[in-house]
Short mmCIF file of C-alpha atoms in Angstrom, two decimals:
data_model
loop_
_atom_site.label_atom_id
_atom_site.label_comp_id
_atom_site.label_asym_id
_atom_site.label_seq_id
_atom_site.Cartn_x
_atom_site.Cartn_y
_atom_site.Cartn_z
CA UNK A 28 29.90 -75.50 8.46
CA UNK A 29 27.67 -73.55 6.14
CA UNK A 30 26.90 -69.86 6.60
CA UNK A 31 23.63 -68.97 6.95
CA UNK A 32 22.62 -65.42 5.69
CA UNK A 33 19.96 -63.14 8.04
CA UNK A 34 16.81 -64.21 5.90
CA UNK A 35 18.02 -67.76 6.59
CA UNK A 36 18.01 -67.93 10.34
CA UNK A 37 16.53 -70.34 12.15
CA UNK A 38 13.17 -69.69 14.08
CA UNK A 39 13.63 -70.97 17.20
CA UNK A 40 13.66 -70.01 20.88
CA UNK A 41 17.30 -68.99 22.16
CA UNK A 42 16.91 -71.01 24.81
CA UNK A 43 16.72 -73.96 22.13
CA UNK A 44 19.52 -73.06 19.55
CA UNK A 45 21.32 -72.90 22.44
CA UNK A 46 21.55 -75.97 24.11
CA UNK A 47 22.01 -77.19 20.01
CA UNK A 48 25.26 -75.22 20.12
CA UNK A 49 26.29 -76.56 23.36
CA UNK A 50 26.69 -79.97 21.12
CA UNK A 51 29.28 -78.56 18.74
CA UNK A 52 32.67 -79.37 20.03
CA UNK A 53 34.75 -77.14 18.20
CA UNK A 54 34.91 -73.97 19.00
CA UNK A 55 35.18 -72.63 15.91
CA UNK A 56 32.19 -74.05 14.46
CA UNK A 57 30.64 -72.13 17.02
CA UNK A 58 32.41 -68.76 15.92
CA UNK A 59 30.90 -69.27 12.81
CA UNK A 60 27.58 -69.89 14.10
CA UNK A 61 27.94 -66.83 15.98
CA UNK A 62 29.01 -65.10 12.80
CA UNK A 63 26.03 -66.41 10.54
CA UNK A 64 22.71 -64.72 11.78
CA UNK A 65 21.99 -62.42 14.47
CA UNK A 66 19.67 -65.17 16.03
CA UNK A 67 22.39 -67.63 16.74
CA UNK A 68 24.94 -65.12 17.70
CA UNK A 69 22.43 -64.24 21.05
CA UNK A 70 22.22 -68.39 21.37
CA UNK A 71 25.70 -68.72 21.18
CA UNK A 72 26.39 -66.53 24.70
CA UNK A 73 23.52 -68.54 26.34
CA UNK A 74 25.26 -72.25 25.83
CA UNK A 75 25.25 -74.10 28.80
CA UNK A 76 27.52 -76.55 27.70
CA UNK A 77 31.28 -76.46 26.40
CA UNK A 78 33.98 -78.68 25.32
CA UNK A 79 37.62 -77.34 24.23
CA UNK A 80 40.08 -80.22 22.25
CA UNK A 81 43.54 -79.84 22.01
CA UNK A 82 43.58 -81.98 18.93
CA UNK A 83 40.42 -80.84 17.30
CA UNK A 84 41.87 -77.16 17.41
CA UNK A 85 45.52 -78.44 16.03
CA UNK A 86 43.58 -80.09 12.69
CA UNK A 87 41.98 -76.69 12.05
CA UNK A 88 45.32 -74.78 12.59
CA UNK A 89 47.01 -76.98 9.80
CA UNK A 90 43.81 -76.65 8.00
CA UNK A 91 44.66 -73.16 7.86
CA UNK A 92 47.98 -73.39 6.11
CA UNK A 93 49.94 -70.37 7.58
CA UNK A 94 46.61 -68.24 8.76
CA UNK A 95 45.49 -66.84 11.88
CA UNK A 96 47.16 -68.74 14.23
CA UNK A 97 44.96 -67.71 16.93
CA UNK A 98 45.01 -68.04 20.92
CA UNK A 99 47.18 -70.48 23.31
CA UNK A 100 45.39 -73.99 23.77
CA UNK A 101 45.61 -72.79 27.63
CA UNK A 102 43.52 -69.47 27.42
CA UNK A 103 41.09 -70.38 25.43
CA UNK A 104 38.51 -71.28 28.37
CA UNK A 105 39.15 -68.13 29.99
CA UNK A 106 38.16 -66.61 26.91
CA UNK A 107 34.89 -68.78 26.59
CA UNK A 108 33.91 -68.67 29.81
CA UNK A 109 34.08 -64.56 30.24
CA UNK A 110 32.05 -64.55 27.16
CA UNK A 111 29.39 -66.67 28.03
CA UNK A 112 29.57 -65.61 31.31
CA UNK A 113 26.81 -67.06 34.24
CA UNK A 114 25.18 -68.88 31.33
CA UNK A 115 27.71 -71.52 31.26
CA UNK A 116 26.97 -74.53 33.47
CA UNK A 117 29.37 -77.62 32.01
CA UNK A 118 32.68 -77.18 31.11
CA UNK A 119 35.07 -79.51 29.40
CA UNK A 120 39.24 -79.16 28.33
CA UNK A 121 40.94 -81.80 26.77
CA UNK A 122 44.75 -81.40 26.48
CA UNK A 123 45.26 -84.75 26.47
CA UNK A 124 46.00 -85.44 22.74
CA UNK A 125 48.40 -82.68 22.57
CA UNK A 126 51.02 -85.29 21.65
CA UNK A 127 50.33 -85.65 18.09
CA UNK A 128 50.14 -81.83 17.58
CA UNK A 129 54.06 -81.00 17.00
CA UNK A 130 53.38 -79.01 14.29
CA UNK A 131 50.69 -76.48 16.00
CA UNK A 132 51.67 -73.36 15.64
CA UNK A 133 51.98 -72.47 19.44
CA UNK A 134 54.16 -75.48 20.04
CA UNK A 135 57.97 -74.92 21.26
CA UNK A 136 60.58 -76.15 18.67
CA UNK A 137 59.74 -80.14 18.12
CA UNK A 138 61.04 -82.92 20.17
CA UNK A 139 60.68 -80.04 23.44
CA UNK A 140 56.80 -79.90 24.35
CA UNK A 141 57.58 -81.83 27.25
CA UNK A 142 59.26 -78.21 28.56
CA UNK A 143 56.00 -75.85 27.36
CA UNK A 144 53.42 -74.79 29.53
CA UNK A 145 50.60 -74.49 26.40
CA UNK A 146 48.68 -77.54 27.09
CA UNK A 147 49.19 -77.47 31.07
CA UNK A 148 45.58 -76.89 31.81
CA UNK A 149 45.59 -77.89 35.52
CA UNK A 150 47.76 -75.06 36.33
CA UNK A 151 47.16 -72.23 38.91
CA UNK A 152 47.06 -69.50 35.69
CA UNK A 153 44.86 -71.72 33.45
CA UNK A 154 41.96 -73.17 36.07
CA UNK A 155 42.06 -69.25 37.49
CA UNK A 156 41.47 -68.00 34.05
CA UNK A 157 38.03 -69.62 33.53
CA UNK A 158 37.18 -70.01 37.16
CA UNK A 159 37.79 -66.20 38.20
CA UNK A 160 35.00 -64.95 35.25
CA UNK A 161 31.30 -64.70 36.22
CA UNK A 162 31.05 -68.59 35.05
CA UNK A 163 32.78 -69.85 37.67
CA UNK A 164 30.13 -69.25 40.84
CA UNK A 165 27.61 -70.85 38.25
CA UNK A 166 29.65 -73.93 36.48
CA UNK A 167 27.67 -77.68 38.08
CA UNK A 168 30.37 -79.59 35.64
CA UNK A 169 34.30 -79.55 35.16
CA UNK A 170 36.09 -82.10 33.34
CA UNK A 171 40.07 -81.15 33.25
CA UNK A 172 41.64 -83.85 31.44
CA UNK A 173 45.79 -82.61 31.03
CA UNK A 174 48.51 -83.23 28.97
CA UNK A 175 50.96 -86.01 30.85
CA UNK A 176 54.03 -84.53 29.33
CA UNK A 177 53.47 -81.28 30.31
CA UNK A 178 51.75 -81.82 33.69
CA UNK A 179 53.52 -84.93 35.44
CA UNK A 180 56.56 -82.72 36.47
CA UNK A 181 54.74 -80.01 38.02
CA UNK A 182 52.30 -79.66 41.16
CA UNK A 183 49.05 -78.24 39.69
CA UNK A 184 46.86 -75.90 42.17
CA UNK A 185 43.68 -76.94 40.20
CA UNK A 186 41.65 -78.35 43.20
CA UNK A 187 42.42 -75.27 45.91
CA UNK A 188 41.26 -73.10 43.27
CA UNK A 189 38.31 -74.47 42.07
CA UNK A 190 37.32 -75.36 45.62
CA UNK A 191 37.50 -71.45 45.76
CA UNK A 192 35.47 -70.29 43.19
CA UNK A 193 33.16 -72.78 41.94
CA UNK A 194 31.06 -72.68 44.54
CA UNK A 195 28.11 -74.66 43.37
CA UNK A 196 30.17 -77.16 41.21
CA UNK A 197 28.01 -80.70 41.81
CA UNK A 198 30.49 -83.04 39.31
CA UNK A 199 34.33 -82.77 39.31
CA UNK A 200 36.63 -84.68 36.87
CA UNK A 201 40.76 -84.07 36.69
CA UNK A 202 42.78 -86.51 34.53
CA UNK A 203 46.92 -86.66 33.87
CA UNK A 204 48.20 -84.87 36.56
CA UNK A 205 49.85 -84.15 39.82
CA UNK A 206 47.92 -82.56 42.42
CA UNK A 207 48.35 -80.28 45.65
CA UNK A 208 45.90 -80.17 48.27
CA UNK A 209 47.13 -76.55 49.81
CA UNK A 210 44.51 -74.28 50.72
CA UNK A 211 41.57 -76.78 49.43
CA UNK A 212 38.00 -75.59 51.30
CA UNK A 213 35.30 -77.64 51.72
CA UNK A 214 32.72 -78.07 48.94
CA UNK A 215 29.20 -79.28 50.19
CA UNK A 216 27.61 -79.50 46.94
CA UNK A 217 30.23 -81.62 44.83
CA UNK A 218 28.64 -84.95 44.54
CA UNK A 219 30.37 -87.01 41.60
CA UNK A 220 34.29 -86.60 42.21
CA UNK A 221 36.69 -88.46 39.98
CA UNK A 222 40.31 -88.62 39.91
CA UNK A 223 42.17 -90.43 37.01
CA UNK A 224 46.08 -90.88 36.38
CA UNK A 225 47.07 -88.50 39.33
CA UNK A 226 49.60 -87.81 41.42
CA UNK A 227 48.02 -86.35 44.76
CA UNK A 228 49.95 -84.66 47.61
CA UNK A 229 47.36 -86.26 50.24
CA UNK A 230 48.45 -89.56 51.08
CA UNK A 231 46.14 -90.91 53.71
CA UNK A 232 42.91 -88.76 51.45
CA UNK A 233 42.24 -87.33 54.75
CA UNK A 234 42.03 -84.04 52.75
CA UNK A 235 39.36 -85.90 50.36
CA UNK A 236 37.26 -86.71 53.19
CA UNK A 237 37.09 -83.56 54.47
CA UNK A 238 36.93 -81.04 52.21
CA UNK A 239 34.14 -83.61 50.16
CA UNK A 240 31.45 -84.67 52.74
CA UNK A 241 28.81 -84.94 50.43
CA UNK A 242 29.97 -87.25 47.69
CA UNK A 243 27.98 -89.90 46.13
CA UNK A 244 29.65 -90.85 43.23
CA UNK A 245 33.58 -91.10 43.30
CA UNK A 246 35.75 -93.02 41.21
CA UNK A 247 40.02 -93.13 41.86
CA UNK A 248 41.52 -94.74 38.92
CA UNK A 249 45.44 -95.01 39.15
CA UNK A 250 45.79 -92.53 41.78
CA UNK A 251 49.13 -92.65 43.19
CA UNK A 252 51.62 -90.97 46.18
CA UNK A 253 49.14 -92.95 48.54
CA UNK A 254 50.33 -94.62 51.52
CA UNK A 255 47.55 -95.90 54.11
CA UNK A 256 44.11 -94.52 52.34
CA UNK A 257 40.74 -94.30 53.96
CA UNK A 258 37.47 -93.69 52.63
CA UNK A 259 36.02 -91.74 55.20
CA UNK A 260 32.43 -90.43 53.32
CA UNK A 261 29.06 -91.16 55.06
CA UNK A 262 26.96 -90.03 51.54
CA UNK A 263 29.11 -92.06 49.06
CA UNK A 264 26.89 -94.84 47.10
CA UNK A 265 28.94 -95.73 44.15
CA UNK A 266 32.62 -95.94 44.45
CA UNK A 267 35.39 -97.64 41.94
CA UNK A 268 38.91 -98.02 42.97
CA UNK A 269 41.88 -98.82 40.56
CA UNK A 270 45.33 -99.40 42.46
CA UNK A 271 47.75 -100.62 39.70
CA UNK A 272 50.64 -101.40 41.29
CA UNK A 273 51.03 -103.48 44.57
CA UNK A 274 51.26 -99.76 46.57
CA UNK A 275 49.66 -99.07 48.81
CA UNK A 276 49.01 -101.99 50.46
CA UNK A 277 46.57 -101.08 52.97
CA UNK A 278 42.92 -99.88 51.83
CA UNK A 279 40.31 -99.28 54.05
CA UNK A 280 36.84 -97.89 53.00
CA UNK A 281 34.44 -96.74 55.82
CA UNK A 282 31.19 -95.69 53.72
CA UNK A 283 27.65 -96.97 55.41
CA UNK A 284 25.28 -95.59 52.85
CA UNK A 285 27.43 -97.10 49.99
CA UNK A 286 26.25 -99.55 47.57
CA UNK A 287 27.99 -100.22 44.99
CA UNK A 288 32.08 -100.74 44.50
CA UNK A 289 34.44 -102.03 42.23
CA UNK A 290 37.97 -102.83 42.82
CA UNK A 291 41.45 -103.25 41.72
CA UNK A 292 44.09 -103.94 43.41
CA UNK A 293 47.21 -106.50 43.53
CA UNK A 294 47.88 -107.90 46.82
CA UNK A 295 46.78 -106.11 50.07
CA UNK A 296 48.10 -106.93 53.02
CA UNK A 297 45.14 -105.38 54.77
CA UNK A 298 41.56 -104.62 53.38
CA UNK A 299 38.80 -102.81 55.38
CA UNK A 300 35.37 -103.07 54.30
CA UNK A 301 33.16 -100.96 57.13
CA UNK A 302 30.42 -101.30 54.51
CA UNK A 303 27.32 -102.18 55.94
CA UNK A 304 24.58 -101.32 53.32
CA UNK A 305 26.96 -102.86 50.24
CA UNK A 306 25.15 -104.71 47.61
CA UNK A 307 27.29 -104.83 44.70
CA UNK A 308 30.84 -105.30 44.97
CA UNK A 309 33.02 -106.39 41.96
CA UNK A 310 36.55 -107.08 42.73
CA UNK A 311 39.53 -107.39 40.49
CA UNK A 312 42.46 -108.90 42.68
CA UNK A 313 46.04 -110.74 42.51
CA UNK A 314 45.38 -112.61 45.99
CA UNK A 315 44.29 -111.65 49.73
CA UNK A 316 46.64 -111.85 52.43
CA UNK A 317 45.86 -115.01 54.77
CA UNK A 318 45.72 -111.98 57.57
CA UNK A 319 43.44 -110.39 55.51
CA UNK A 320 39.44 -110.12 57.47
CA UNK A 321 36.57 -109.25 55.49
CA UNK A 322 33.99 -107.97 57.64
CA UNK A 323 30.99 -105.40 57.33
CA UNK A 324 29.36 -106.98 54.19
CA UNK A 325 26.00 -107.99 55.68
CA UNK A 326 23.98 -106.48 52.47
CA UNK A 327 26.04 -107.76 50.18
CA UNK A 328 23.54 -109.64 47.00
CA UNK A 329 26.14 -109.17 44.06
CA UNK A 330 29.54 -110.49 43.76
CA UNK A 331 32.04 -110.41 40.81
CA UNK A 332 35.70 -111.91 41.10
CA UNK A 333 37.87 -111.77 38.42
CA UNK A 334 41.31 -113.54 39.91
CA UNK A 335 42.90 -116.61 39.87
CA UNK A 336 42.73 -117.09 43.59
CA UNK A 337 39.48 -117.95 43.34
CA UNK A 338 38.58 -120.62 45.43
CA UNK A 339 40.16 -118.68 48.67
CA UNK A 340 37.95 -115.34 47.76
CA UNK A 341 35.01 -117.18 46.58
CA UNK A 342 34.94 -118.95 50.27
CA UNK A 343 35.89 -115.27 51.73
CA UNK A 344 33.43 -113.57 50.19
CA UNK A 345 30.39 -116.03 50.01
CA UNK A 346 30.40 -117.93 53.13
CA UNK A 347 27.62 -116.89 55.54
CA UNK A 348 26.10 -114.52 52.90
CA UNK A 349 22.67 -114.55 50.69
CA UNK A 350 24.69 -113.88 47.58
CA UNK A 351 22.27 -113.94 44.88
CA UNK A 352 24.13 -112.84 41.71
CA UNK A 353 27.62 -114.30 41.51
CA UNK A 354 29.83 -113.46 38.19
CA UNK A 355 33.22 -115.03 37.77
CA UNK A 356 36.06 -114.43 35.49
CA UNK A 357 40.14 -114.85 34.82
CA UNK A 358 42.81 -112.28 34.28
CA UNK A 359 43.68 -112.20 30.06
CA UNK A 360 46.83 -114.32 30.87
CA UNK A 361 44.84 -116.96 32.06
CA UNK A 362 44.54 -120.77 30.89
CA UNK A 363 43.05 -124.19 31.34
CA UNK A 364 45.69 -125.14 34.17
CA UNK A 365 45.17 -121.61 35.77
CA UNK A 366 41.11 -122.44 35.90
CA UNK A 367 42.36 -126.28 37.16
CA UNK A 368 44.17 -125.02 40.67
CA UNK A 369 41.78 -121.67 40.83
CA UNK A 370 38.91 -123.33 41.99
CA UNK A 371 37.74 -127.09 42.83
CA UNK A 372 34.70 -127.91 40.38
CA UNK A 373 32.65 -129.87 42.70
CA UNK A 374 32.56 -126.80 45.42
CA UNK A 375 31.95 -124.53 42.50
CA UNK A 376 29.14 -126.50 41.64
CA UNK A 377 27.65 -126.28 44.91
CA UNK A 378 28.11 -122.91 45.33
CA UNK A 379 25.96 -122.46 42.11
CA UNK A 380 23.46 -124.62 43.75
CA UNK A 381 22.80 -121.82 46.23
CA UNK A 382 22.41 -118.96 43.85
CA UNK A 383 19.79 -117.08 41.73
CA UNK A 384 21.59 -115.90 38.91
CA UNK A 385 25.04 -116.96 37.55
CA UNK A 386 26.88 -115.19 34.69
CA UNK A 387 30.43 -117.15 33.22
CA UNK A 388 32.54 -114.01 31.78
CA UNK A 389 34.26 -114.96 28.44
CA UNK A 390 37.65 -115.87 29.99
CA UNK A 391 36.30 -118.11 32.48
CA UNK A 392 33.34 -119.54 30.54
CA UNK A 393 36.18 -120.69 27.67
CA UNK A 394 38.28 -122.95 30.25
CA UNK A 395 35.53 -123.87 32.24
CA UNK A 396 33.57 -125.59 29.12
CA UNK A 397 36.22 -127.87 29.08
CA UNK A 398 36.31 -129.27 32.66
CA UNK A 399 32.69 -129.48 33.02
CA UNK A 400 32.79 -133.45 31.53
CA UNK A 401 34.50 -133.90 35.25
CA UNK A 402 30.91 -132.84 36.54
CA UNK A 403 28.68 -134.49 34.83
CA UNK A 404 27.51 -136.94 37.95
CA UNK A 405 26.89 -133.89 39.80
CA UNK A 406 23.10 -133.19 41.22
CA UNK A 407 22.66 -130.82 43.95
CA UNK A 408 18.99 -129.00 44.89
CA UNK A 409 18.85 -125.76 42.80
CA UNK A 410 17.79 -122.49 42.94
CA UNK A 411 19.72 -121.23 39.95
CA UNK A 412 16.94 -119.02 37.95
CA UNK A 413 19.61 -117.17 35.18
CA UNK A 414 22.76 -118.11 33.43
CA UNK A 415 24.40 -116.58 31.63
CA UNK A 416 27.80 -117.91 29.58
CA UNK A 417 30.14 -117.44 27.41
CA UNK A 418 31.06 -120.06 24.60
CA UNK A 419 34.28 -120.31 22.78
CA UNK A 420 35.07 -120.95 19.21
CA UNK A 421 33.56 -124.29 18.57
CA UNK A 422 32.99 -126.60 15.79
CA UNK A 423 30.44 -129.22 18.34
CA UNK A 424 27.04 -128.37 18.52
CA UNK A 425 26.83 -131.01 21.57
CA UNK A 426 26.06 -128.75 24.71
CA UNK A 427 29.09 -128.30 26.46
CA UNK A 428 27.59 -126.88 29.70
CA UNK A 429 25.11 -130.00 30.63
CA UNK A 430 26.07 -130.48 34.66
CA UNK A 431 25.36 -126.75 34.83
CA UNK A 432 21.74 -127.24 33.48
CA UNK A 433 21.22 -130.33 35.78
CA UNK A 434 21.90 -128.17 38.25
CA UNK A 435 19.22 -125.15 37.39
CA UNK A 436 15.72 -124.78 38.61
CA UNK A 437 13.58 -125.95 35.86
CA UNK A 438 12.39 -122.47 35.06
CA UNK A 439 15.82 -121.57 34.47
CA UNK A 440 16.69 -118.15 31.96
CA UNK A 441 19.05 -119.60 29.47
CA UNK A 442 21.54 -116.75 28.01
CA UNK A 443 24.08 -118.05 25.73
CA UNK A 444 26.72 -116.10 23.92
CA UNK A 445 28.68 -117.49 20.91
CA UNK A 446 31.77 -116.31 19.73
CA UNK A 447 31.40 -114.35 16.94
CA UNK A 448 33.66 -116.64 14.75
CA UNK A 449 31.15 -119.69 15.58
CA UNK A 450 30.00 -121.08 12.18
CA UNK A 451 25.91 -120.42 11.69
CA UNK A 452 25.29 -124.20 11.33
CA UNK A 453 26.61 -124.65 14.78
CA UNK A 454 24.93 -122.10 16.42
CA UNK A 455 21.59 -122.88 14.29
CA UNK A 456 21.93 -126.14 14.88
CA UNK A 457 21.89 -125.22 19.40
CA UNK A 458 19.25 -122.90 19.20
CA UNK A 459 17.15 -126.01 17.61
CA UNK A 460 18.74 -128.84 19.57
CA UNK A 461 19.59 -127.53 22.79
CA UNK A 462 16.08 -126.28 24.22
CA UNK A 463 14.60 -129.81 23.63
CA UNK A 464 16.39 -131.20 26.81
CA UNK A 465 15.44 -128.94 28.90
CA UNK A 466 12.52 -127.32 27.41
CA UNK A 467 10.52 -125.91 30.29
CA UNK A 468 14.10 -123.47 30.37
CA UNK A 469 13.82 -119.81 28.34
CA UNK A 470 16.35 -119.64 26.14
CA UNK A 471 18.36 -116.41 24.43
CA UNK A 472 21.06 -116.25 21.97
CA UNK A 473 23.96 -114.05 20.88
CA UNK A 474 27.15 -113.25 19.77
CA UNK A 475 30.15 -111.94 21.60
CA UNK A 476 33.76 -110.89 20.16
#
C-alpha cells in the first residue's frame, strides 16, 4: 500500500474512511493506513468491520524474510478488538488455510501443527480474548471458521462463551470444529445461526432450541454426533440441512413460520415435516423409507428433487398439492438407464401438465432429451407457463424437447440453455428455427458449463 504523507490525507468524514477500511482484509494494510496520516489513524479505531486470515498473514511473514515476526495467529483478534473497542460490530477469523503455512514463523517444527494450539481459534482462551474487550457487548456478526487439524481433537467452549458476552450478537457462524454446549445461555437476539463441519456435544439440538428461540435463518451443514434431532424453533423461515452420511436416521423439523428448506440426507428411516406455512422445499435424497409419512406441507408451491428415486418422491411429495414450480435433477453419477427406472415418462408428463413453471437441471435435462422421442404422442391440457432446460452437447439443431412444448400453454416462457461447447451454427441455427413452431411462445437463450 502506498504511504500517504499529512498534506496528502484524505478529506473525508471518519465515519466514511472508516467503513473504507473495514474492506481491507489484511490487517496490516490497515497498520499502515493507521501509520500514514493522522486522519486515517482516528478512522482506523472506528471500523465496524474486520476480517483476520491465517493465510493472508503467513504470505506477509515470508514476505518479510526473517523480520518482525509479530503476534500468534490466535491473539490477534483480542488485540483488534481491544483496540477498536465498542466501534467494532462484524468480526471475522479464518484459520482455516493454516495448512499451507508450515513455514510461518509461529508454527511448531513441520510435519507437527496438528499438535499446536496457534490456529485453534474456537478455543476457550482465543473466543475469550476478543469477546471479554469492550467489543464484545457490541459485536451483531461473528464468523469463526477453525483450523480442522488443530480443532477436531479438542472440545472448543466457543458457543458458552460467546452466549456470555456477546450479548446483542444477531448473526453467528462457527466452521471446523467440535463443540460443547456446557454453560450455553439463551440468546434472544441471534437470528442467522450457522453451523458447518462440526462436531456438537448436543445430540437431540435440544440445547439449540432452547438457548436460540428467535432464529430465522439457520443453516447445519455436516453437523455430526447427532442421534434423533429436532427442530424445535417457532421464528425460523429459512433453514438448510446437510446430513452426509446415512446418521442419523431420524430428522424431524417442527417450524410453523418456516418457509423455505433445503435438504440432504441419505436414507431416513423417519422424516417429520410439522411445517405448515412451507413453500419452498428442495430436497437432495438417496431414497425414503416405505414407512416414511410426509405430512404438514399444506403451503407447499416449490419443489426441487434431485434423486434417483424419483418417481416414489415425486408421487410423495406432489400428490394432493398445488405445486406450482417443480425442478428436477440426478445425482453426478447418474445416466440414461438411471433416468429410465427413476421415473415413468408418461406420468412425468402429466405431472407437467399440472404445473406453472418447470425447470430440467443439467443432469436431468441431458438424459431426459433422449427419451423424450418415447413421448411424442403425448397431449394432455396444460397449464405449463415457464420452462426452463438444460441442453447437452449437440451437433442437431432439430428440437429435442418437442412433446414438452405440445404440452405448454401457448403463452409459454421458453428458457433454453446450451452447453457451452455447442457449436454457434447450432445454436444460431435454434434461436431462428425453433420459435417458428411455436411462435406465440417467448423465447430466451444461453449458455451453461
Amino acid at each position: 500500500m502506498v504511504s500517504m504523507s499529512e498534506p496528502d490525507a484524505p478529506h473525508l468524514p471518519p465515519l466514511i474512511l472508516a467503513n473504507i477500511l473495514s474492506r481491507v482484509t489484511d490487517i496490516r494494510d490497515i497498520a499502515a493506513c493507521i501509520l500514514a496520516s493522522r486522519a486515517l489513524f482516528v478512522a482506523a479505531k472506528q471500523c465496524p468491520r474486520i476480517r483476520l486470515d491465517a493465510a493472508t498473514r503467513t504470505r506477509r511473514l515470508r514476505e518479510d524474510r526473517g523480520g518482525v515476526k509479530g503476534t500468534s495467529f490466535c491473539t490477534l483478534a483480542g488485540n483488534v478488538a481491544a483496540l477498536l473497542g465498542s466501534h467494532l460490530r462484524s468480526l471475522a477469523v479464518n484459520a482455516s488455510e493454516g495448512q499451507s503455512c508450515v513455514d510461518d514463523a509461529m508454527w511448531v517444527e513441520e510435519g507437527e501443527s496438528d499438535e499446536a494450539d496457534d490456529l485453534h481459534v474456537t478455543s476457550l482462551k482465543s473466543v475469550i480474548a476478543w469477546a471479554a474487550t469492550a467489543a464484545g457487548p457490541t459485536l451483531q456478526e461473528v464468523e469463526i471458521i477453525d483450523f480442522w487439524r488443530q480443532s477436531c481433537w479438542r472440545k472448543a467452549e466457543a458457543l458458552p462463551v460467546i452466549s456470555h458476552l456477546c450479548h446483542n450478537l444477531l448473526k453467528l457462524v462457527l466452521k471446523n470444529a467440535w463443540l460443547s454446549v456446557d454453560g450455553l445461555k439463551i440468546m434472544p437476539n441471534l437470528t442467522h445461526l450457522t453451523l458447518e463441519c462440526i462436531r456438537i456435544e448436543d445430540e437431540n439440538l435440544s440445547k439449540l432450541n432452547e438457548c436460540f428461540p428467535s432464529l430465522q435463518i439457520l443453516n447445519l451443514i455436516r453437523v455430526g454426533s447427532l442421534k434423533k434431532p429436532k427442530i424445535c424453533l417457532s421464528q425460523l423461515k429459512t433453514f438448510r440441512w446437510e446430513v452426509s452420511t446415512n446418521e442419523p436416521t431420524s430428522l424431524a423439523i417442527y417450524a410453523p413460520n418456516l418457509v423455505y428448506i433445503e435438504l440432504k440426507c441419505v436414507r431416513p428411516e423417519n422424516l417429520i415435516l410439522e411445517t405448515p406455512s412451507l413453500s419452498t422445499l428442495k430436497l437432495t435424497i438417496d431414497k425414503l423409507c416405505p414407512t416414511v409419512q410426509v405430512d404438514g406441507l399444506v403451503s407447499l408451491k416449490s419443489l426441487r428433487i434431485e434423486s434417483l428415486d424419483l418417481d416414489s418422491l415425486l408421487q410423495r411429495f406432489t400428490s394432493d398439492r398445488d405445486i406450482r414450480s417443480l425442478d428436477l435433477e440426478l445425482p453426478d453419477s447418474a445416466d440414461y438407464s438411471d433416468l429410465y427406472g427413476a421415473v415413468e415418462l408418461d406420468y412425468l408428463v402429466q405431472l407437467f401438465a399440472g404445473i406453472n413453471e418447470v425447470k430440467l437441471s443439467p443432469r436431468f435435462s441431458c438424459e431426459l432429451m433422449r427419451l423424450l422421442v418415447v413421448c411424442a404422442d403425448y397431449e394432455f391440457p396444460s397449464c405449463l407457463e415457464k420452462l426452463f432446460v438444460h441442453l447437452p452437447e449437440s451437433f442437431i439443431s432439430d428440437c429435442p424437447f418437442v412433446p414438452l412444448l405440445r404440452n405448454s400453454a401457448s403463452f409459454c416462457k421458453v428458457t433454453v440453455l446450451f452447453h457451452a461447447d455447442t457449436s454457434d451454427a447450432v445454436c444460431q441455427a435454434a434461436a431462428s428455427l425453433w420459435p417458428l413452431s411455436f411462435p406465440k411462445m417467448t423465447w430466451q437463450w444461453g449458455t451453461w458449463q
